[in-house]
PDB file of C-alpha atoms in Angstrom:
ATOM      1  CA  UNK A  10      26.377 -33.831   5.456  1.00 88.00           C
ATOM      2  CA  UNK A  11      23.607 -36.429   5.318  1.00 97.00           C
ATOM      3  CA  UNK A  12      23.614 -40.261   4.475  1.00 98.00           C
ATOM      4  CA  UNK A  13      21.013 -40.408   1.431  1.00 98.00           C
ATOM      5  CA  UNK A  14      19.658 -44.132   0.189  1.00 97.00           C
ATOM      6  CA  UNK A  15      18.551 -42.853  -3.115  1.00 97.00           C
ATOM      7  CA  UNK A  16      16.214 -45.790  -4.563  1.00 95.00           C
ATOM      8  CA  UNK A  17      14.665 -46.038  -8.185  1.00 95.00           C
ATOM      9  CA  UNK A  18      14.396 -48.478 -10.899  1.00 93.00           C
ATOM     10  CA  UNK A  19      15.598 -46.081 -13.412  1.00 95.00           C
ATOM     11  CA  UNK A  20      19.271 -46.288 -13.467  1.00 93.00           C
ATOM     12  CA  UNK A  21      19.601 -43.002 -15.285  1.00 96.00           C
ATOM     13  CA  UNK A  22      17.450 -41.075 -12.779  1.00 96.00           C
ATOM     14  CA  UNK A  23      19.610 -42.704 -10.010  1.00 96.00           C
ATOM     15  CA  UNK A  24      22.935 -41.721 -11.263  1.00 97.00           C
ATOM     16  CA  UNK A  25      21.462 -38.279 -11.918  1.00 97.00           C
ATOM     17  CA  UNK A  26      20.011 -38.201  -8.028  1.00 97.00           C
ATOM     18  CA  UNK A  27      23.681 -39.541  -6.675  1.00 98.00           C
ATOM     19  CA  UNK A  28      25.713 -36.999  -8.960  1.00 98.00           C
ATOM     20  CA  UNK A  29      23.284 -33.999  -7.718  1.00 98.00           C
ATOM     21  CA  UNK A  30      23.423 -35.273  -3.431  1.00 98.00           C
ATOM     22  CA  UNK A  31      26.737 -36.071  -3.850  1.00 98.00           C
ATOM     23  CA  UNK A  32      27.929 -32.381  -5.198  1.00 97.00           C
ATOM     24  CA  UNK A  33      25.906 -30.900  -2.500  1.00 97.00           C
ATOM     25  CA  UNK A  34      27.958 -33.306   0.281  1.00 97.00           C
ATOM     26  CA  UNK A  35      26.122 -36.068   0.680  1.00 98.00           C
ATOM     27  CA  UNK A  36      27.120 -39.466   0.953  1.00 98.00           C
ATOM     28  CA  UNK A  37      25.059 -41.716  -0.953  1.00 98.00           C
ATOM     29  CA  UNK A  38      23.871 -45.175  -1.222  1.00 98.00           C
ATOM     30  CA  UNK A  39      21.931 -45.912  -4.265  1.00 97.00           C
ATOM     31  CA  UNK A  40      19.293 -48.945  -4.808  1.00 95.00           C
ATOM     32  CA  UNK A  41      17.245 -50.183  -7.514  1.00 94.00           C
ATOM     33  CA  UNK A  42      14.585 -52.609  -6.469  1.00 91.00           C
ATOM     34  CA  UNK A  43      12.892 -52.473  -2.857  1.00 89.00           C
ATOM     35  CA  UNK A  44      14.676 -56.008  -1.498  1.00 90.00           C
ATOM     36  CA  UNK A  45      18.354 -54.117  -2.108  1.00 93.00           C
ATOM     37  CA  UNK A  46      16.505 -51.174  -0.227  1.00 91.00           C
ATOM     38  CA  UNK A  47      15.798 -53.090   2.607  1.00 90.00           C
ATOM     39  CA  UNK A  48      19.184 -55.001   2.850  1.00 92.00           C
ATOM     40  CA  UNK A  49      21.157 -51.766   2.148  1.00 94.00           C
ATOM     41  CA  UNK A  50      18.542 -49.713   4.703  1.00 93.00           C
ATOM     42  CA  UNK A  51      19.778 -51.673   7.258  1.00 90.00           C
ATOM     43  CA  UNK A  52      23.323 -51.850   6.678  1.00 93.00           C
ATOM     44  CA  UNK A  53      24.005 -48.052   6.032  1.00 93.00           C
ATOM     45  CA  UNK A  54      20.974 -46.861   8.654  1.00 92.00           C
ATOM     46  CA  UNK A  55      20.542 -43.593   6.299  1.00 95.00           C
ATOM     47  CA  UNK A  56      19.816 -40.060   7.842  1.00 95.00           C
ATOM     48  CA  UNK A  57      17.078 -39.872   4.640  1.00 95.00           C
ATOM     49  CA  UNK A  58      15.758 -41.763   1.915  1.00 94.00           C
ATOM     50  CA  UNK A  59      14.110 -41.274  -1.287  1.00 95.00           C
ATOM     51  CA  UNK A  60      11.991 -43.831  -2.499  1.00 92.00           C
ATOM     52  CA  UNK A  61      10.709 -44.573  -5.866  1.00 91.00           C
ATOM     53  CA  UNK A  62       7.064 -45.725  -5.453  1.00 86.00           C
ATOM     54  CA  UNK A  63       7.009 -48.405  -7.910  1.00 85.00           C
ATOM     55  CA  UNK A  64       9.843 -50.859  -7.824  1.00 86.00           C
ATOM     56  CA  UNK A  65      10.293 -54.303  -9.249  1.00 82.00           C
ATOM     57  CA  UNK A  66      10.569 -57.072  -6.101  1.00 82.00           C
ATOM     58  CA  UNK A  67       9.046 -55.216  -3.829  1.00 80.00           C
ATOM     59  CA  UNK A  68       7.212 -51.922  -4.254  1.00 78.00           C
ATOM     60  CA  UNK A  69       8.515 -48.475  -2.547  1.00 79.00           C
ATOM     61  CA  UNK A  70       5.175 -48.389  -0.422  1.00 76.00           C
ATOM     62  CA  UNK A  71       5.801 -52.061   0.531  1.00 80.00           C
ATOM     63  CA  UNK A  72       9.615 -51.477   1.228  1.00 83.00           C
ATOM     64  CA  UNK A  73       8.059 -48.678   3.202  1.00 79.00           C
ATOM     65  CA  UNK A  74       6.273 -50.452   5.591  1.00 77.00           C
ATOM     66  CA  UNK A  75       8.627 -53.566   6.180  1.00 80.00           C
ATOM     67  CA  UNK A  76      11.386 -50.786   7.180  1.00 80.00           C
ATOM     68  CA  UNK A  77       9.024 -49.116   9.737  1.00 70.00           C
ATOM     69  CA  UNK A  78       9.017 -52.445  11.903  1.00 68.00           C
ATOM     70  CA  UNK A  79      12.586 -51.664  11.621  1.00 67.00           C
ATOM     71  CA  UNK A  80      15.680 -49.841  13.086  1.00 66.00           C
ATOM     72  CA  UNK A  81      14.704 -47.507  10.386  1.00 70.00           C
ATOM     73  CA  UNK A  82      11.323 -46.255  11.371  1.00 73.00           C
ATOM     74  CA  UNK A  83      12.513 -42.446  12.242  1.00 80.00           C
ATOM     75  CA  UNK A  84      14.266 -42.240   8.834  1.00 88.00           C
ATOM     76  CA  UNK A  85      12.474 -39.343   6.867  1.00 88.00           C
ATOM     77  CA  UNK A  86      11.685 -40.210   3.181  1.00 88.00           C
ATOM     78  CA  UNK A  87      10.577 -38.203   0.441  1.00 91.00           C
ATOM     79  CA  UNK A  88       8.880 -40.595  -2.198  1.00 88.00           C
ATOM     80  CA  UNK A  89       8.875 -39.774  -5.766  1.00 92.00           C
ATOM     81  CA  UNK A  90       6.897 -41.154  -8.827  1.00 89.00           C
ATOM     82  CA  UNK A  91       5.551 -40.396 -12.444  1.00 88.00           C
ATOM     83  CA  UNK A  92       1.589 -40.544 -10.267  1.00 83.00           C
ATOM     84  CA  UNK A  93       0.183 -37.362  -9.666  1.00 82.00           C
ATOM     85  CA  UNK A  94       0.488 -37.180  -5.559  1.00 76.00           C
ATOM     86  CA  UNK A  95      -3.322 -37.581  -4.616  1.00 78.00           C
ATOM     87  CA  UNK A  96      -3.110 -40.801  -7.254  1.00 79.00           C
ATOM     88  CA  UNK A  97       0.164 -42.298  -5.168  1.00 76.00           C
ATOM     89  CA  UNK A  98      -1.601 -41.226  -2.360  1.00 73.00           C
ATOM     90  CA  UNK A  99      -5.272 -43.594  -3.386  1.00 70.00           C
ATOM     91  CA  UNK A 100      -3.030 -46.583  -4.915  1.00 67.00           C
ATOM     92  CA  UNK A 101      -0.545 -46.919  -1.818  1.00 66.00           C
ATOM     93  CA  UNK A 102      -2.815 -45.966   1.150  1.00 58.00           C
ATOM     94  CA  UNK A 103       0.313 -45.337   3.347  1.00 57.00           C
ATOM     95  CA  UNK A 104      -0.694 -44.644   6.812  1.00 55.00           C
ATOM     96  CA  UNK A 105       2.434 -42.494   7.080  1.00 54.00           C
ATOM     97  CA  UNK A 106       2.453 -40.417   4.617  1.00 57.00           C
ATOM     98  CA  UNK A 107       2.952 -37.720   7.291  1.00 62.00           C
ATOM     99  CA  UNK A 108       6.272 -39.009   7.864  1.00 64.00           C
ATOM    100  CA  UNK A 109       7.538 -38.398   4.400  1.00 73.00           C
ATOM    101  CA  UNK A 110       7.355 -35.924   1.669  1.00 85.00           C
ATOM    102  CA  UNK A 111       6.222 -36.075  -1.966  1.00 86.00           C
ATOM    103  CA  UNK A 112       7.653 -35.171  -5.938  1.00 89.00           C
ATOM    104  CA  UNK A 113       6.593 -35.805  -9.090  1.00 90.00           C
ATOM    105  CA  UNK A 114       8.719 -37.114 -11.705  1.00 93.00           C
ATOM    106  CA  UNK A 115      10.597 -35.726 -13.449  1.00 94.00           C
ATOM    107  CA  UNK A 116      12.126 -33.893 -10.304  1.00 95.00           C
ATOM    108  CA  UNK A 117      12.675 -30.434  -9.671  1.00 96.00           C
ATOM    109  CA  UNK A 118      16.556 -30.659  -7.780  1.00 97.00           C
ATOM    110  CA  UNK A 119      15.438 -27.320  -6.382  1.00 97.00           C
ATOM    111  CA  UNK A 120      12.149 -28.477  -4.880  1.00 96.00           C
ATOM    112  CA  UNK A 121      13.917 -31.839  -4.034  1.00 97.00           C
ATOM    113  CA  UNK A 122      17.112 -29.501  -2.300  1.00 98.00           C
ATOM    114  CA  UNK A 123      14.796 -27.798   0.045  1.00 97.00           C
ATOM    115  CA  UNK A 124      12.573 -31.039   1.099  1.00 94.00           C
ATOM    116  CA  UNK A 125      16.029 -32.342   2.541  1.00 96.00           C
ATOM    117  CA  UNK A 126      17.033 -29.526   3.790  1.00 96.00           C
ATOM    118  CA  UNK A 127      13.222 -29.678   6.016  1.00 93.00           C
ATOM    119  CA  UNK A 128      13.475 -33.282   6.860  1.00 92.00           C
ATOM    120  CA  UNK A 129      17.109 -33.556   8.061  1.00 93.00           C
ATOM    121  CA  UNK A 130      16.363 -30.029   9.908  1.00 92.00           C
ATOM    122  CA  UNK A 131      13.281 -31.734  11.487  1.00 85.00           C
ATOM    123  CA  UNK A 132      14.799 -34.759  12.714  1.00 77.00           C
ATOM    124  CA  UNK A 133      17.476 -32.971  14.303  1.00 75.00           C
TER     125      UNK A 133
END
């Protein structure tokens, strides 16, 4: 299966997002701030990552855009946060957000399940 840098600043939702990948076969990496995203981005070059929007040290939108100068730029993400989507979308003003995916917190594993089942699929 699929390398998975699972990133959030809630250690509980981590642990729950690396117990769930990792009993449907996926290696995982887990981070909580954006600078121990970028330094473990580049050291495990993921097939996906899910990225919490609001991080302390740097921000997932910021850790988003210092890893597209990067090796990682064709790494799909799916970002997640406690913002309605249209609100991430106003308060981040990603240029990418075509590259990635979107959930809400608190995440639906099923809805999460078949988002990484389309990205890896479509990176192929």
């Amino acid at each position: 299966m699929a390398l998975i840098l699972a990133a959030d600043d809630d250690e509980v939702l981590v642990a729950m997002l690396q117990a769930h990948l990792e009993s449907a076969g996926h290696r995982v990496v887990i981070a909580n701030d954006g600078p121990s995203v970028t330094r473990k981005a580049r050291e495990s070059l993921p097939d996906l990552m899910i990225l919490d929007l609001k991080m302390p040290g740097l921000s997932g939108a910021a850790t988003f855009r210092a890893l597209d100068e990067e090796i990682t730029r064709k790494v799909p993400v799916i970002f997640i946060s406690g913002l309605p989507e249209e609100k991430a979308r106003r308060q981040t003003l990603l240029p990418l957000w075509s590259r990635g995916r979107f959930l809400v917190k608190p995440l639906d594993f099923n809805q999460l399940d078949a988002m990484i089942d389309e990205l890896l699929k479509s990176n192929e």
